Amino acid sequence: MRIAYIGLGAMGRPMAANLAARFDTRVWNRTAEVAHRHAEANGTTAVEDLVDLADADVVCTCLPTTVEVEAVARVLAPALGEGTVWLDHTSGDPQQARDLAALLGAEGVDYLDAPVSGGTNGAEAGALTVMVGGDAGALAQVEVVLDAVAARVVHVGPSGAGMAVKAVNNALLAASLWAAAEGFAALEKAGVPTSVALEVVNASSGRSNATENLFPERVVTRAFPNTFSLALLAKDVGLARATLDAGDVAAPILHLVDRLTADAAEALGGDVDHTELVRMVERAAGVELH
Ligand code: NDP
């Protein structure tokens, strides 16, 4: 099985490294130097020209949005062999993913939207959750590939369904970050440190990934390590909004979360870690969470 991996960012780097431990893996990155460093460190083969990936059996992409994936696909797809499977790990747009599936399908390439969850820790451990939209037969062909990067793979529906599930998941992540920040800011003002409140909440019914992992590791420590940018989270919540609107679901909470997250990315700069959105709540309340 020959793998081509496109996009060696925070997620793509460790995913491609895990693939290289099991398969012949070629890598391409917009900034070529990153691909060469990856090859030296992980035993992948760096290519500078996308068409040098043409003999791959499976093409993986992990880029910011579906727009960048489509641009790459327009260059590479005509060179790919019939029956190649394109596994797109980007958190992308469901409709654009369906369009891309049609574009690639015309070249005999099976496109699966296969966004991932689990962050950079999950990517390093090869323990991601993958939500797959598209043809079950194509998914069966790449199960062995997904096994190298994932602890759980769920076929969620037809083309685009994986992207929709990912967008809603990340809207829920953003909602729990905002809600927890508000609650803990109020408790700080009432004299309860966030670290103490977390001891209670994480043994109680208000807990979430935000309270169990993100607040203790990133907020209370004031470390805010940048593993997943606020710009990417804002993008995902915006994509969830499109899904809600398309389904004609009145969603006042998630629409508000979308607006707040977009505003935070603008105010703080999108390059910071997503958890830094709590600074918006801290500033408005005049407290810091410790
Ligand atoms: P990063 O910003 O770390 O990396 C982005 C990658 O895309 C880099 O390889 C970058 O190349 C490349 N890229 C950017 N623009 C272009 C372009 N125009 N053409 C070609 N390549 C381009 O992103 P992440 O790895 O964090 O995220 C990738 C995807 O995974 C996103 O959709 C994100 O939402 C999703 N995701 C991220 C998670 C995380 O915890 N970080 C968790 C789950 C999903 P270059 O090196 O040249 O800049």
Short mmCIF file of C-alpha atoms and ligand atoms in Angstrom, two decimals:
data_model
loop_
_atom_site.label_atom_id
_atom_site.label_comp_id
_atom_site.label_asym_id
_atom_site.label_seq_id
_atom_site.Cartn_x
_atom_site.Cartn_y
_atom_site.Cartn_z
CA MET A 1 0.00 0.00 0.00
CA ARG A 2 1.57 3.32 -1.08
CA ILE A 3 0.41 6.36 0.84
CA ALA A 4 0.63 10.02 -0.15
CA TYR A 5 0.22 12.54 2.67
CA ILE A 6 -0.50 16.20 1.88
CA GLY A 7 -0.34 18.82 4.64
CA LEU A 8 2.16 18.40 7.45
CA GLY A 9 0.67 20.80 9.98
CA ALA A 10 -0.01 20.17 13.66
CA MET A 11 -2.17 17.12 12.80
CA GLY A 12 -0.64 15.95 9.54
CA ARG A 13 2.91 15.68 10.91
CA PRO A 14 2.15 13.00 13.54
CA MET A 15 -0.44 11.23 11.38
CA ALA A 16 2.01 10.86 8.50
CA ALA A 17 4.69 9.67 10.93
CA ASN A 18 2.40 6.89 12.18
CA LEU A 19 1.55 5.89 8.61
CA ALA A 20 5.25 5.75 7.73
CA ALA A 21 5.81 3.16 10.46
CA ARG A 22 3.58 0.74 8.49
CA PHE A 23 3.51 1.90 4.86
CA ASP A 24 5.64 3.39 2.11
CA THR A 25 4.68 7.05 2.70
CA ARG A 26 5.43 10.08 0.53
CA VAL A 27 4.77 13.55 1.88
CA TRP A 28 4.12 16.92 0.28
CA ASN A 29 3.81 20.23 2.10
CA ARG A 30 3.26 23.75 0.75
CA THR A 31 6.41 24.85 2.58
CA ALA A 32 8.74 22.20 1.16
CA GLU A 33 11.27 22.49 3.98
CA VAL A 34 8.67 21.02 6.39
CA ALA A 35 8.37 17.92 4.18
CA HIS A 36 12.14 17.46 4.05
CA ARG A 37 12.38 17.72 7.84
CA HIS A 38 9.55 15.21 8.15
CA ALA A 39 11.37 12.78 5.85
CA GLU A 40 14.57 13.02 7.88
CA ALA A 41 12.79 12.54 11.19
CA ASN A 42 10.25 9.88 10.22
CA GLY A 43 11.49 7.94 7.22
CA THR A 44 8.95 9.35 4.80
CA THR A 45 9.90 10.45 1.28
CA ALA A 46 9.51 14.17 0.59
CA VAL A 47 8.31 15.28 -2.85
CA GLU A 48 8.17 18.87 -4.06
CA ASP A 49 5.88 18.28 -7.02
CA LEU A 50 2.33 17.08 -6.31
CA VAL A 51 2.29 14.84 -9.38
CA ASP A 52 5.14 12.84 -7.86
CA LEU A 53 2.40 11.42 -5.62
CA ALA A 54 0.54 10.01 -8.62
CA ASP A 55 1.24 6.30 -8.01
CA ALA A 56 -0.28 6.35 -4.50
CA ASP A 57 -3.01 3.86 -3.61
CA VAL A 58 -4.33 6.19 -0.91
CA VAL A 59 -4.02 9.99 -0.82
CA CYS A 60 -4.51 11.66 2.58
CA THR A 61 -5.07 15.39 3.00
CA CYS A 62 -5.09 17.45 6.20
CA LEU A 63 -5.36 21.12 5.19
CA PRO A 64 -7.16 24.08 6.79
CA THR A 65 -10.35 24.00 4.68
CA THR A 66 -11.91 22.21 1.70
CA VAL A 67 -10.84 25.12 -0.52
CA GLU A 68 -7.15 24.17 -0.19
CA VAL A 69 -7.99 20.48 -0.68
CA GLU A 70 -9.84 21.23 -3.90
CA ALA A 71 -6.90 23.28 -5.22
CA VAL A 72 -4.55 20.36 -4.60
CA ALA A 73 -7.05 17.88 -6.08
CA ARG A 74 -7.33 19.86 -9.31
CA VAL A 75 -3.58 19.44 -9.83
CA LEU A 76 -3.16 15.86 -8.65
CA ALA A 77 -6.42 14.07 -9.54
CA PRO A 78 -5.87 13.78 -13.32
CA ALA A 79 -2.57 11.98 -12.66
CA LEU A 80 -4.00 9.44 -10.17
CA GLY A 81 -4.84 5.85 -11.08
CA GLU A 82 -8.41 4.57 -11.22
CA GLY A 83 -9.47 3.13 -7.85
CA THR A 84 -7.27 5.43 -5.76
CA VAL A 85 -8.97 6.37 -2.48
CA TRP A 86 -8.72 9.99 -1.27
CA LEU A 87 -9.01 10.24 2.51
CA ASP A 88 -9.63 13.85 3.47
CA HIS A 89 -8.85 14.45 7.16
CA THR A 90 -9.50 18.18 6.85
CA SER A 91 -12.39 19.56 8.94
CA GLY A 92 -14.17 20.87 5.88
CA ASP A 93 -17.41 22.05 4.38
CA PRO A 94 -20.02 19.30 3.76
CA GLN A 95 -21.33 20.72 0.47
CA GLN A 96 -17.84 21.44 -0.85
CA ALA A 97 -16.87 17.90 0.14
CA ARG A 98 -19.75 16.49 -1.91
CA ASP A 99 -18.65 18.63 -4.88
CA LEU A 100 -15.10 17.39 -4.44
CA ALA A 101 -16.32 13.78 -4.30
CA ALA A 102 -18.00 14.35 -7.68
CA LEU A 103 -14.90 16.02 -9.16
CA LEU A 104 -12.66 13.17 -8.02
CA GLY A 105 -15.24 10.55 -8.94
CA ALA A 106 -15.05 11.77 -12.55
CA GLU A 107 -11.34 10.80 -12.44
CA GLY A 108 -12.12 7.35 -10.99
CA VAL A 109 -10.98 8.38 -7.51
CA ASP A 110 -13.11 7.55 -4.45
CA TYR A 111 -13.29 10.49 -2.05
CA LEU A 112 -14.07 9.94 1.63
CA ASP A 113 -14.53 12.89 3.96
CA ALA A 114 -12.79 11.61 7.08
CA PRO A 115 -12.22 14.43 9.56
CA VAL A 116 -10.62 13.54 12.85
CA SER A 117 -11.00 14.31 16.52
CA GLY A 118 -8.56 13.85 19.39
CA GLY A 119 -6.15 16.74 18.90
CA THR A 120 -2.40 16.54 18.51
CA ASN A 121 -2.10 14.13 21.46
CA GLY A 122 -4.51 11.73 19.77
CA ALA A 123 -2.67 12.12 16.47
CA GLU A 124 0.70 11.34 18.11
CA ALA A 125 -0.74 8.29 19.86
CA GLY A 126 -2.41 7.01 16.68
CA ALA A 127 -5.64 7.11 18.67
CA LEU A 128 -7.85 9.55 16.78
CA THR A 129 -11.59 9.25 16.24
CA VAL A 130 -12.41 9.37 12.52
CA MET A 131 -15.91 10.17 11.24
CA VAL A 132 -16.31 9.04 7.66
CA GLY A 133 -18.75 10.14 4.99
CA GLY A 134 -18.92 8.31 1.66
CA ASP A 135 -18.97 4.88 0.09
CA ALA A 136 -18.72 1.88 2.46
CA GLY A 137 -16.73 -0.13 -0.09
CA ALA A 138 -14.07 2.58 -0.37
CA LEU A 139 -13.93 2.76 3.42
CA ALA A 140 -13.36 -1.00 3.63
CA GLN A 141 -10.36 -0.58 1.29
CA VAL A 142 -8.66 1.90 3.62
CA GLU A 143 -9.49 0.37 7.00
CA VAL A 144 -5.92 -0.84 7.36
CA VAL A 145 -4.68 2.73 6.74
CA LEU A 146 -7.07 4.26 9.25
CA ASP A 147 -6.00 1.63 11.75
CA ALA A 148 -2.55 3.27 11.83
CA VAL A 149 -3.93 6.64 12.94
CA ALA A 150 -7.21 5.92 14.73
CA ALA A 151 -8.63 4.17 17.76
CA ARG A 152 -12.18 4.52 16.46
CA VAL A 153 -13.62 4.84 12.97
CA VAL A 154 -17.34 5.52 12.52
CA HIS A 155 -19.04 5.47 9.12
CA VAL A 156 -21.56 8.26 9.75
CA GLY A 157 -23.30 8.43 6.37
CA PRO A 158 -23.00 9.53 2.73
CA SER A 159 -20.52 12.03 1.32
CA GLY A 160 -20.37 15.20 3.45
CA ALA A 161 -21.77 13.55 6.58
CA GLY A 162 -18.33 13.24 8.18
CA MET A 163 -17.74 16.98 7.73
CA ALA A 164 -21.17 17.80 9.20
CA VAL A 165 -20.56 15.66 12.30
CA LYS A 166 -17.13 17.21 12.83
CA ALA A 167 -18.50 20.76 12.55
CA VAL A 168 -21.26 20.08 15.08
CA ASN A 169 -18.79 18.36 17.42
CA ASN A 170 -16.55 21.41 17.40
CA ALA A 171 -19.50 23.76 17.91
CA LEU A 172 -20.21 21.75 21.07
CA LEU A 173 -16.56 22.11 22.08
CA ALA A 174 -16.77 25.88 21.64
CA ALA A 175 -20.09 26.05 23.54
CA SER A 176 -18.62 24.20 26.50
CA LEU A 177 -15.52 26.41 26.52
CA TRP A 178 -17.60 29.60 26.57
CA ALA A 179 -20.06 28.30 29.16
CA ALA A 180 -17.33 27.03 31.48
CA ALA A 181 -15.40 30.31 31.20
CA GLU A 182 -18.49 32.27 32.24
CA GLY A 183 -19.23 29.98 35.16
CA PHE A 184 -15.67 29.95 36.46
CA ALA A 185 -15.32 33.74 36.10
CA ALA A 186 -18.37 34.16 38.32
CA LEU A 187 -16.98 31.66 40.85
CA GLU A 188 -13.59 33.46 40.93
CA LYS A 189 -15.47 36.66 41.78
CA ALA A 190 -17.30 34.76 44.51
CA GLY A 191 -13.91 33.77 45.94
CA VAL A 192 -13.62 30.23 44.54
CA PRO A 193 -10.45 29.61 42.50
CA THR A 194 -11.05 27.84 39.20
CA SER A 195 -8.72 24.98 40.18
CA VAL A 196 -10.92 24.32 43.23
CA ALA A 197 -14.16 24.60 41.26
CA LEU A 198 -12.74 22.16 38.70
CA GLU A 199 -12.23 19.54 41.43
CA VAL A 200 -15.97 19.64 42.05
CA VAL A 201 -17.24 20.01 38.50
CA ASN A 202 -15.04 17.18 37.23
CA ALA A 203 -16.57 14.87 39.83
CA SER A 204 -20.06 16.15 39.02
CA SER A 205 -22.56 16.44 36.20
CA GLY A 206 -21.24 19.70 34.72
CA ARG A 207 -18.00 18.15 33.45
CA SER A 208 -16.93 18.12 29.82
CA ASN A 209 -13.73 17.75 27.81
CA ALA A 210 -13.24 21.47 28.41
CA THR A 211 -13.37 21.11 32.20
CA GLU A 212 -11.58 17.76 32.40
CA ASN A 213 -8.72 18.55 30.05
CA LEU A 214 -8.59 22.03 28.56
CA PHE A 215 -9.11 24.17 31.65
CA PRO A 216 -6.72 22.22 33.94
CA GLU A 217 -3.99 21.82 31.30
CA ARG A 218 -4.20 25.10 29.40
CA VAL A 219 -6.18 27.78 31.20
CA VAL A 220 -5.41 27.38 34.92
CA THR A 221 -1.73 26.85 34.04
CA ARG A 222 -1.88 29.98 31.80
CA ALA A 223 0.16 27.93 29.31
CA PHE A 224 -2.36 28.03 26.40
CA PRO A 225 -0.12 25.77 24.24
CA ASN A 226 -1.02 26.37 20.63
CA THR A 227 -2.02 22.99 19.18
CA PHE A 228 -5.33 23.97 17.56
CA SER A 229 -5.80 27.54 16.47
CA LEU A 230 -8.73 29.76 17.36
CA ALA A 231 -9.10 30.56 13.64
CA LEU A 232 -9.66 26.87 12.87
CA LEU A 233 -12.21 26.53 15.70
CA ALA A 234 -14.07 29.63 14.45
CA LYS A 235 -14.07 28.09 10.97
CA ASP A 236 -15.58 24.87 12.33
CA VAL A 237 -18.33 26.63 14.31
CA GLY A 238 -19.18 28.61 11.16
CA LEU A 239 -19.47 25.34 9.24
CA ALA A 240 -21.82 23.97 11.92
CA ARG A 241 -23.97 27.03 11.46
CA ALA A 242 -24.33 26.21 7.77
CA THR A 243 -25.41 22.68 8.69
CA LEU A 244 -27.98 24.00 11.18
CA ASP A 245 -29.32 26.49 8.66
CA ALA A 246 -29.51 23.87 5.93
CA GLY A 247 -31.58 21.68 8.26
CA ASP A 248 -33.79 24.64 9.17
CA VAL A 249 -33.04 24.13 12.87
CA ALA A 250 -33.56 27.18 15.08
CA ALA A 251 -30.35 27.14 17.10
CA PRO A 252 -30.04 30.31 19.18
CA ILE A 253 -27.26 28.91 21.38
CA LEU A 254 -25.00 27.67 18.60
CA HIS A 255 -25.60 30.80 16.52
CA LEU A 256 -24.46 32.88 19.49
CA VAL A 257 -21.45 30.62 19.99
CA ASP A 258 -20.60 31.12 16.31
CA ARG A 259 -20.73 34.91 16.62
CA LEU A 260 -18.76 34.99 19.87
CA THR A 261 -16.07 32.67 18.50
CA ALA A 262 -15.69 34.63 15.26
CA ASP A 263 -15.45 37.89 17.26
CA ALA A 264 -12.84 36.35 19.59
CA ALA A 265 -10.72 35.22 16.64
CA GLU A 266 -10.83 38.75 15.28
CA ALA A 267 -10.06 40.41 18.62
CA LEU A 268 -7.31 38.02 19.75
CA GLY A 269 -5.88 37.06 16.36
CA GLY A 270 -6.66 33.63 14.94
CA ASP A 271 -3.18 32.19 15.48
CA VAL A 272 -3.55 31.75 19.25
CA ASP A 273 -4.71 28.46 20.76
CA HIS A 274 -8.50 28.01 20.71
CA THR A 275 -8.66 27.96 24.51
CA GLU A 276 -7.53 31.59 24.59
CA LEU A 277 -11.13 32.56 23.85
CA VAL A 278 -11.61 32.43 27.63
CA ARG A 279 -9.59 35.65 27.76
CA MET A 280 -12.63 37.44 26.28
CA VAL A 281 -14.71 36.39 29.28
CA GLU A 282 -11.87 37.20 31.68
CA ARG A 283 -11.43 40.69 30.24
CA ALA A 284 -15.14 41.48 30.38
CA ALA A 285 -15.40 40.19 33.95
CA GLY A 286 -12.09 41.68 35.14
CA VAL A 287 -10.76 38.37 36.52
CA GLU A 288 -8.20 35.73 35.62
CA LEU A 289 -8.97 32.04 36.00
CA HIS A 290 -6.42 30.18 38.15
P1 NDP B 1 -2.02 23.75 10.77
O1 NDP B 1 -2.32 25.18 10.61
O2 NDP B 1 -1.10 23.29 11.83
O3 NDP B 1 -1.43 23.19 9.36
C1 NDP B 1 -2.03 23.54 8.15
C2 NDP B 1 -1.38 22.75 7.01
O4 NDP B 1 -2.01 23.14 5.78
C3 NDP B 1 0.12 23.07 6.84
O5 NDP B 1 0.75 21.90 6.34
C4 NDP B 1 0.09 24.16 5.78
O6 NDP B 1 1.28 24.24 5.04
C5 NDP B 1 -1.02 23.66 4.90
N1 NDP B 1 -1.60 24.72 4.09
C6 NDP B 1 -2.14 25.88 4.51
N2 NDP B 1 -2.61 26.61 3.46
C7 NDP B 1 -2.33 25.87 2.35
C8 NDP B 1 -2.55 26.07 0.96
N3 NDP B 1 -3.16 27.17 0.49
N4 NDP B 1 -2.13 25.12 0.09
C9 NDP B 1 -1.53 24.00 0.55
N5 NDP B 1 -1.29 23.74 1.85
C10 NDP B 1 -1.69 24.67 2.74
O7 NDP B 1 -3.43 23.00 10.86
P2 NDP B 1 -3.85 21.71 11.70
O8 NDP B 1 -2.95 20.59 11.36
O9 NDP B 1 -4.08 22.10 13.11
O10 NDP B 1 -5.31 21.46 11.07
C11 NDP B 1 -5.49 20.84 9.80
C12 NDP B 1 -6.97 20.45 9.71
O11 NDP B 1 -7.26 19.52 10.77
C13 NDP B 1 -7.94 21.65 9.87
O12 NDP B 1 -9.04 21.46 9.06
C14 NDP B 1 -8.30 21.56 11.36
O13 NDP B 1 -9.55 22.18 11.61
C15 NDP B 1 -8.32 20.06 11.57
N6 NDP B 1 -8.11 19.60 12.95
C16 NDP B 1 -7.13 20.14 13.77
C17 NDP B 1 -6.96 19.66 15.05
C18 NDP B 1 -5.89 20.18 15.98
O14 NDP B 1 -5.92 19.86 17.17
N7 NDP B 1 -4.94 21.00 15.51
C19 NDP B 1 -7.79 18.58 15.59
C20 NDP B 1 -8.73 18.04 14.63
C21 NDP B 1 -8.89 18.56 13.39
P3 NDP B 1 2.49 25.22 5.47
O15 NDP B 1 3.42 24.40 6.33
O16 NDP B 1 3.10 25.63 4.18
O17 NDP B 1 1.88 26.40 6.22
#
